[in-house]
Amino acid sequence: MGADRATRIVMSHRLLRRYVLPGERVVLAMRRHWAKLLEPALTCLAVFVLVAWATLALQPTLGDRALWLWWLWLAALARLGWRVLLWRVEWFVATDKRMLLLTGLVTHQIGMMPLLKVTDMRYSRSLPGQLLGYGQFLLESAGQDQALRSIDWVAHPDATYRDLCALIFTPTGTPDTVAAAHARLVPGVGASAAPPTPPPPLTPV
């Protein structure tokens, strides 16, 4: 995802604008993969088929009372609708300073991880994830308590992984600044690597 498109997504959503600071540069902004809705959708379909079969089978015996079974399907449909609403408000946002995971429809929850604290990131894809196109990221940090550790149902996981690695583990600053810092850490590199000035020739007495 390009930074311009991610910025447009954040600017078009009031909820995202609320938690992104004015000085931050948005790099990624995406919802979780649609496969998260697959289980409630299949459950709703299975309940519909089961209730339809049970209604046809029991109606000769129970009469119109068999129609009460359709309340089970309405409950499954309401569950699917609730999961869709939750999915719509769940966002993963990465800026040049931190990563944010926004969840919750009634109670908003924001997990945050500063990029400077990320020491490692593991990337895994299960067999369904490989087939449907989603993955999981596990973040490791220097601190003990992590408000954001696991990012599940990541869409476009390969490209997202490359973008995050470039964002987290690429040194920041100008080339001169990086070279100067490297020269301070490694003796004999950079400006300190210049040959010493030879002493002036001795003048005979």
PDB file of C-alpha atoms in Angstrom:
ATOM      1  CA  MET A   1       0.000   0.000   0.000  1.00  0.00           C
ATOM      2  CA  GLY A   2       1.343   3.414  -0.930  1.00  0.00           C
ATOM      3  CA  ALA A   3       1.759   6.114   1.669  1.00  0.00           C
ATOM      4  CA  ASP A   4      -0.528   8.473  -0.276  1.00  0.00           C
ATOM      5  CA  ARG A   5      -3.370   5.950  -0.323  1.00  0.00           C
ATOM      6  CA  ALA A   6      -2.884   5.190   3.383  1.00  0.00           C
ATOM      7  CA  THR A   7      -3.018   8.905   4.159  1.00  0.00           C
ATOM      8  CA  ARG A   8      -6.244   9.295   2.176  1.00  0.00           C
ATOM      9  CA  ILE A   9      -7.802   6.401   4.099  1.00  0.00           C
ATOM     10  CA  VAL A  10      -6.907   7.982   7.448  1.00  0.00           C
ATOM     11  CA  MET A  11      -8.146  11.415   6.396  1.00  0.00           C
ATOM     12  CA  SER A  12     -11.471   9.979   5.213  1.00  0.00           C
ATOM     13  CA  HIS A  13     -12.241   8.213   8.524  1.00  0.00           C
ATOM     14  CA  ARG A  14     -13.013  10.345  11.569  1.00  0.00           C
ATOM     15  CA  LEU A  15     -12.070   7.523  13.952  1.00  0.00           C
ATOM     16  CA  LEU A  16      -8.600   7.178  12.448  1.00  0.00           C
ATOM     17  CA  ARG A  17      -7.977  10.915  12.374  1.00  0.00           C
ATOM     18  CA  ARG A  18      -8.680  11.024  16.090  1.00  0.00           C
ATOM     19  CA  TYR A  19      -5.702   8.837  16.986  1.00  0.00           C
ATOM     20  CA  VAL A  20      -3.091   9.814  14.388  1.00  0.00           C
ATOM     21  CA  LEU A  21      -0.935  12.756  15.436  1.00  0.00           C
ATOM     22  CA  PRO A  22      -0.558  15.719  13.054  1.00  0.00           C
ATOM     23  CA  GLY A  23       3.208  15.248  12.718  1.00  0.00           C
ATOM     24  CA  GLU A  24       3.056  11.542  11.863  1.00  0.00           C
ATOM     25  CA  ARG A  25       3.502  10.200   8.344  1.00  0.00           C
ATOM     26  CA  VAL A  26       1.018   7.394   7.648  1.00  0.00           C
ATOM     27  CA  VAL A  27       2.577   4.411   5.893  1.00  0.00           C
ATOM     28  CA  LEU A  28      -0.089   1.683   6.210  1.00  0.00           C
ATOM     29  CA  ALA A  29      -3.816   1.738   6.946  1.00  0.00           C
ATOM     30  CA  MET A  30      -5.887  -1.395   6.397  1.00  0.00           C
ATOM     31  CA  ARG A  31      -8.763  -3.425   7.767  1.00  0.00           C
ATOM     32  CA  ARG A  32      -8.312  -7.026   8.771  1.00  0.00           C
ATOM     33  CA  HIS A  33      -8.707  -9.686   6.105  1.00  0.00           C
ATOM     34  CA  TRP A  34     -12.239 -10.600   5.058  1.00  0.00           C
ATOM     35  CA  ALA A  35     -11.534 -14.228   6.024  1.00  0.00           C
ATOM     36  CA  LYS A  36     -12.239 -13.236   9.620  1.00  0.00           C
ATOM     37  CA  LEU A  37     -15.925 -13.121   8.619  1.00  0.00           C
ATOM     38  CA  LEU A  38     -15.856 -16.554   7.005  1.00  0.00           C
ATOM     39  CA  GLU A  39     -16.730 -18.536  10.150  1.00  0.00           C
ATOM     40  CA  PRO A  40     -19.830 -16.505  11.164  1.00  0.00           C
ATOM     41  CA  ALA A  41     -20.994 -16.440   7.531  1.00  0.00           C
ATOM     42  CA  LEU A  42     -20.700 -20.220   7.183  1.00  0.00           C
ATOM     43  CA  THR A  43     -22.374 -20.694  10.569  1.00  0.00           C
ATOM     44  CA  CYS A  44     -25.281 -18.523   9.479  1.00  0.00           C
ATOM     45  CA  LEU A  45     -25.629 -20.519   6.259  1.00  0.00           C
ATOM     46  CA  ALA A  46     -25.490 -23.849   8.108  1.00  0.00           C
ATOM     47  CA  VAL A  47     -28.151 -22.711  10.605  1.00  0.00           C
ATOM     48  CA  PHE A  48     -30.380 -21.608   7.712  1.00  0.00           C
ATOM     49  CA  VAL A  49     -30.143 -25.001   6.018  1.00  0.00           C
ATOM     50  CA  LEU A  50     -30.711 -26.859   9.305  1.00  0.00           C
ATOM     51  CA  VAL A  51     -33.710 -24.734  10.311  1.00  0.00           C
ATOM     52  CA  ALA A  52     -35.273 -25.038   6.850  1.00  0.00           C
ATOM     53  CA  TRP A  53     -34.932 -28.835   6.953  1.00  0.00           C
ATOM     54  CA  ALA A  54     -36.241 -29.044  10.541  1.00  0.00           C
ATOM     55  CA  THR A  55     -39.217 -26.817   9.716  1.00  0.00           C
ATOM     56  CA  LEU A  56     -40.247 -28.965   6.774  1.00  0.00           C
ATOM     57  CA  ALA A  57     -39.779 -32.138   8.821  1.00  0.00           C
ATOM     58  CA  LEU A  58     -41.645 -30.965  11.926  1.00  0.00           C
ATOM     59  CA  GLN A  59     -44.417 -28.858  10.415  1.00  0.00           C
ATOM     60  CA  PRO A  60     -46.756 -31.824   9.809  1.00  0.00           C
ATOM     61  CA  THR A  61     -46.493 -32.637  13.529  1.00  0.00           C
ATOM     62  CA  LEU A  62     -46.142 -29.216  15.176  1.00  0.00           C
ATOM     63  CA  GLY A  63     -47.977 -27.090  12.643  1.00  0.00           C
ATOM     64  CA  ASP A  64     -47.210 -23.380  12.769  1.00  0.00           C
ATOM     65  CA  ARG A  65     -45.202 -23.846  15.973  1.00  0.00           C
ATOM     66  CA  ALA A  66     -42.380 -25.216  13.831  1.00  0.00           C
ATOM     67  CA  LEU A  67     -41.879 -21.714  12.450  1.00  0.00           C
ATOM     68  CA  TRP A  68     -40.439 -20.689  15.824  1.00  0.00           C
ATOM     69  CA  LEU A  69     -37.265 -22.479  14.753  1.00  0.00           C
ATOM     70  CA  TRP A  70     -36.512 -19.574  12.448  1.00  0.00           C
ATOM     71  CA  TRP A  71     -35.577 -17.542  15.514  1.00  0.00           C
ATOM     72  CA  LEU A  72     -32.407 -19.621  15.617  1.00  0.00           C
ATOM     73  CA  TRP A  73     -31.499 -18.439  12.146  1.00  0.00           C
ATOM     74  CA  LEU A  74     -32.309 -14.840  13.065  1.00  0.00           C
ATOM     75  CA  ALA A  75     -29.923 -15.155  16.028  1.00  0.00           C
ATOM     76  CA  ALA A  76     -27.184 -16.489  13.723  1.00  0.00           C
ATOM     77  CA  LEU A  77     -27.894 -13.660  11.274  1.00  0.00           C
ATOM     78  CA  ALA A  78     -27.662 -11.085  14.070  1.00  0.00           C
ATOM     79  CA  ARG A  79     -24.329 -12.606  15.128  1.00  0.00           C
ATOM     80  CA  LEU A  80     -23.040 -12.265  11.565  1.00  0.00           C
ATOM     81  CA  GLY A  81     -24.175  -8.644  11.424  1.00  0.00           C
ATOM     82  CA  TRP A  82     -22.429  -7.882  14.722  1.00  0.00           C
ATOM     83  CA  ARG A  83     -19.188  -9.427  13.475  1.00  0.00           C
ATOM     84  CA  VAL A  84     -19.382  -7.356  10.297  1.00  0.00           C
ATOM     85  CA  LEU A  85     -19.799  -4.162  12.332  1.00  0.00           C
ATOM     86  CA  LEU A  86     -16.805  -5.102  14.484  1.00  0.00           C
ATOM     87  CA  TRP A  87     -14.749  -5.833  11.368  1.00  0.00           C
ATOM     88  CA  ARG A  88     -15.552  -2.430   9.901  1.00  0.00           C
ATOM     89  CA  VAL A  89     -14.137  -0.541  12.904  1.00  0.00           C
ATOM     90  CA  GLU A  90     -10.988  -2.668  13.274  1.00  0.00           C
ATOM     91  CA  TRP A  91      -7.995  -0.973  11.675  1.00  0.00           C
ATOM     92  CA  PHE A  92      -4.252  -1.543  11.598  1.00  0.00           C
ATOM     93  CA  VAL A  93      -2.310   1.682  11.086  1.00  0.00           C
ATOM     94  CA  ALA A  94       1.455   2.121  10.837  1.00  0.00           C
ATOM     95  CA  THR A  95       3.163   5.508  10.831  1.00  0.00           C
ATOM     96  CA  ASP A  96       6.809   6.529  10.793  1.00  0.00           C
ATOM     97  CA  LYS A  97       6.743   6.580  14.612  1.00  0.00           C
ATOM     98  CA  ARG A  98       4.441   3.767  15.841  1.00  0.00           C
ATOM     99  CA  MET A  99       1.968   1.016  15.034  1.00  0.00           C
ATOM    100  CA  LEU A 100      -1.687   1.155  16.080  1.00  0.00           C
ATOM    101  CA  LEU A 101      -4.374  -1.533  16.263  1.00  0.00           C
ATOM    102  CA  LEU A 102      -7.889  -0.120  16.707  1.00  0.00           C
ATOM    103  CA  THR A 103     -10.609  -2.518  17.873  1.00  0.00           C
ATOM    104  CA  GLY A 104     -13.987  -2.386  19.588  1.00  0.00           C
ATOM    105  CA  LEU A 105     -17.370  -1.049  18.498  1.00  0.00           C
ATOM    106  CA  VAL A 106     -18.915   0.044  21.806  1.00  0.00           C
ATOM    107  CA  THR A 107     -15.668   0.400  23.772  1.00  0.00           C
ATOM    108  CA  HIS A 108     -12.791   1.551  21.581  1.00  0.00           C
ATOM    109  CA  GLN A 109      -9.456  -0.081  22.341  1.00  0.00           C
ATOM    110  CA  ILE A 110      -6.158   1.111  20.880  1.00  0.00           C
ATOM    111  CA  GLY A 111      -3.027  -1.016  21.106  1.00  0.00           C
ATOM    112  CA  MET A 112       0.139   0.928  20.353  1.00  0.00           C
ATOM    113  CA  MET A 113       3.786  -0.005  19.826  1.00  0.00           C
ATOM    114  CA  PRO A 114       6.512   2.630  19.195  1.00  0.00           C
ATOM    115  CA  LEU A 115       8.793   1.621  16.346  1.00  0.00           C
ATOM    116  CA  LEU A 116      11.890   2.328  18.442  1.00  0.00           C
ATOM    117  CA  LYS A 117      10.883  -0.402  20.902  1.00  0.00           C
ATOM    118  CA  VAL A 118      10.393  -3.155  18.315  1.00  0.00           C
ATOM    119  CA  THR A 119      13.333  -5.544  18.486  1.00  0.00           C
ATOM    120  CA  ASP A 120      11.973  -8.368  16.337  1.00  0.00           C
ATOM    121  CA  MET A 121       8.905  -9.292  14.293  1.00  0.00           C
ATOM    122  CA  ARG A 122       7.840 -12.835  13.460  1.00  0.00           C
ATOM    123  CA  TYR A 123       5.643 -13.555  10.474  1.00  0.00           C
ATOM    124  CA  SER A 124       3.566 -16.718  10.129  1.00  0.00           C
ATOM    125  CA  ARG A 125       0.906 -17.996   7.728  1.00  0.00           C
ATOM    126  CA  SER A 126      -1.243 -21.022   8.452  1.00  0.00           C
ATOM    127  CA  LEU A 127      -2.512 -23.292   5.698  1.00  0.00           C
ATOM    128  CA  PRO A 128      -5.872 -21.428   5.483  1.00  0.00           C
ATOM    129  CA  GLY A 129      -3.902 -18.181   5.522  1.00  0.00           C
ATOM    130  CA  GLN A 130      -1.835 -19.327   2.549  1.00  0.00           C
ATOM    131  CA  LEU A 131      -4.970 -20.325   0.646  1.00  0.00           C
ATOM    132  CA  LEU A 132      -7.012 -17.204   1.443  1.00  0.00           C
ATOM    133  CA  GLY A 133      -4.199 -14.653   1.625  1.00  0.00           C
ATOM    134  CA  TYR A 134      -3.750 -13.507   5.235  1.00  0.00           C
ATOM    135  CA  GLY A 135      -1.048 -13.771   7.887  1.00  0.00           C
ATOM    136  CA  GLN A 136      -0.087 -13.028  11.478  1.00  0.00           C
ATOM    137  CA  PHE A 137       2.631 -10.774  12.909  1.00  0.00           C
ATOM    138  CA  LEU A 138       4.131 -11.218  16.383  1.00  0.00           C
ATOM    139  CA  LEU A 139       6.033  -8.211  17.710  1.00  0.00           C
ATOM    140  CA  GLU A 140       8.870  -8.422  20.227  1.00  0.00           C
ATOM    141  CA  SER A 141       9.957  -5.386  22.204  1.00  0.00           C
ATOM    142  CA  ALA A 142      12.567  -4.449  24.782  1.00  0.00           C
ATOM    143  CA  GLY A 143       9.949  -3.866  27.496  1.00  0.00           C
ATOM    144  CA  GLN A 144       8.067  -6.487  29.508  1.00  0.00           C
ATOM    145  CA  ASP A 145       4.510  -5.199  29.030  1.00  0.00           C
ATOM    146  CA  GLN A 146       3.349  -4.836  25.443  1.00  0.00           C
ATOM    147  CA  ALA A 147       0.114  -3.112  24.554  1.00  0.00           C
ATOM    148  CA  LEU A 148       0.424  -4.468  21.017  1.00  0.00           C
ATOM    149  CA  ARG A 149       1.988  -7.879  20.478  1.00  0.00           C
ATOM    150  CA  SER A 150      -0.104  -9.855  18.003  1.00  0.00           C
ATOM    151  CA  ILE A 151      -1.621  -8.611  14.737  1.00  0.00           C
ATOM    152  CA  ASP A 152      -3.935 -11.232  13.244  1.00  0.00           C
ATOM    153  CA  TRP A 153      -5.792 -11.471   9.948  1.00  0.00           C
ATOM    154  CA  VAL A 154      -3.320  -9.228   8.101  1.00  0.00           C
ATOM    155  CA  ALA A 155      -4.339  -8.667   4.486  1.00  0.00           C
ATOM    156  CA  HIS A 156      -1.642  -8.707   1.761  1.00  0.00           C
ATOM    157  CA  PRO A 157       0.773 -10.180   4.323  1.00  0.00           C
ATOM    158  CA  ASP A 158       3.881 -10.480   2.134  1.00  0.00           C
ATOM    159  CA  ALA A 159       3.807  -6.864   0.956  1.00  0.00           C
ATOM    160  CA  THR A 160       2.818  -5.643   4.428  1.00  0.00           C
ATOM    161  CA  TYR A 161       5.702  -7.580   5.982  1.00  0.00           C
ATOM    162  CA  ARG A 162       8.203  -5.994   3.595  1.00  0.00           C
ATOM    163  CA  ASP A 163       6.825  -2.511   4.238  1.00  0.00           C
ATOM    164  CA  LEU A 164       6.963  -2.956   8.022  1.00  0.00           C
ATOM    165  CA  CYS A 165      10.497  -4.350   7.953  1.00  0.00           C
ATOM    166  CA  ALA A 166      11.641  -1.411   5.847  1.00  0.00           C
ATOM    167  CA  LEU A 167       9.917   0.931   8.280  1.00  0.00           C
ATOM    168  CA  ILE A 168      11.198  -0.661  11.501  1.00  0.00           C
ATOM    169  CA  PHE A 169      14.690  -1.844  10.693  1.00  0.00           C
ATOM    170  CA  THR A 170      15.921   0.766   8.177  1.00  0.00           C
ATOM    171  CA  PRO A 171      18.147   3.405   9.806  1.00  0.00           C
ATOM    172  CA  THR A 172      16.659   6.881   9.823  1.00  0.00           C
ATOM    173  CA  GLY A 173      18.469  10.101   9.074  1.00  0.00           C
ATOM    174  CA  THR A 174      20.550  11.431   6.205  1.00  0.00           C
ATOM    175  CA  PRO A 175      23.465   9.399   4.788  1.00  0.00           C
ATOM    176  CA  ASP A 176      25.938  11.833   6.380  1.00  0.00           C
ATOM    177  CA  THR A 177      24.282  11.338   9.769  1.00  0.00           C
ATOM    178  CA  VAL A 178      24.360   7.567   9.438  1.00  0.00           C
ATOM    179  CA  ALA A 179      27.994   7.627   8.311  1.00  0.00           C
ATOM    180  CA  ALA A 180      28.956   9.878  11.228  1.00  0.00           C
ATOM    181  CA  ALA A 181      27.224   7.582  13.714  1.00  0.00           C
ATOM    182  CA  HIS A 182      28.938   4.584  12.143  1.00  0.00           C
ATOM    183  CA  ALA A 183      32.299   6.342  12.370  1.00  0.00           C
ATOM    184  CA  ARG A 184      31.774   6.968  16.087  1.00  0.00           C
ATOM    185  CA  LEU A 185      30.945   3.309  16.694  1.00  0.00           C
ATOM    186  CA  VAL A 186      33.657   1.746  14.488  1.00  0.00           C
ATOM    187  CA  PRO A 187      37.177   3.156  14.901  1.00  0.00           C
ATOM    188  CA  GLY A 188      38.988   3.775  11.643  1.00  0.00           C
ATOM    189  CA  VAL A 189      35.798   4.419   9.632  1.00  0.00           C
ATOM    190  CA  GLY A 190      34.639   7.750   8.221  1.00  0.00           C
ATOM    191  CA  ALA A 191      36.441  10.932   9.084  1.00  0.00           C
ATOM    192  CA  SER A 192      38.616   9.165  11.657  1.00  0.00           C
ATOM    193  CA  ALA A 193      39.871   6.848   8.902  1.00  0.00           C
ATOM    194  CA  ALA A 194      41.845   9.676   7.241  1.00  0.00           C
ATOM    195  CA  PRO A 195      45.614   9.073   7.409  1.00  0.00           C
ATOM    196  CA  PRO A 196      47.413  11.050  10.131  1.00  0.00           C
ATOM    197  CA  THR A 197      49.208  14.192   9.117  1.00  0.00           C
ATOM    198  CA  PRO A 198      52.957  13.468   8.868  1.00  0.00           C
ATOM    199  CA  PRO A 199      55.180  15.451  11.249  1.00  0.00           C
ATOM    200  CA  PRO A 200      57.162  18.349   9.779  1.00  0.00           C
ATOM    201  CA  PRO A 201      60.712  17.480   8.654  1.00  0.00           C
ATOM    202  CA  LEU A 202      63.473  18.048  11.153  1.00  0.00           C
ATOM    203  CA  THR A 203      65.639  21.099  10.554  1.00  0.00           C
ATOM    204  CA  PRO A 204      69.374  20.363  11.019  1.00  0.00           C
ATOM    205  CA  VAL A 205      71.040  22.380  13.739  1.00  0.00           C
TER     206      VAL A 205
END
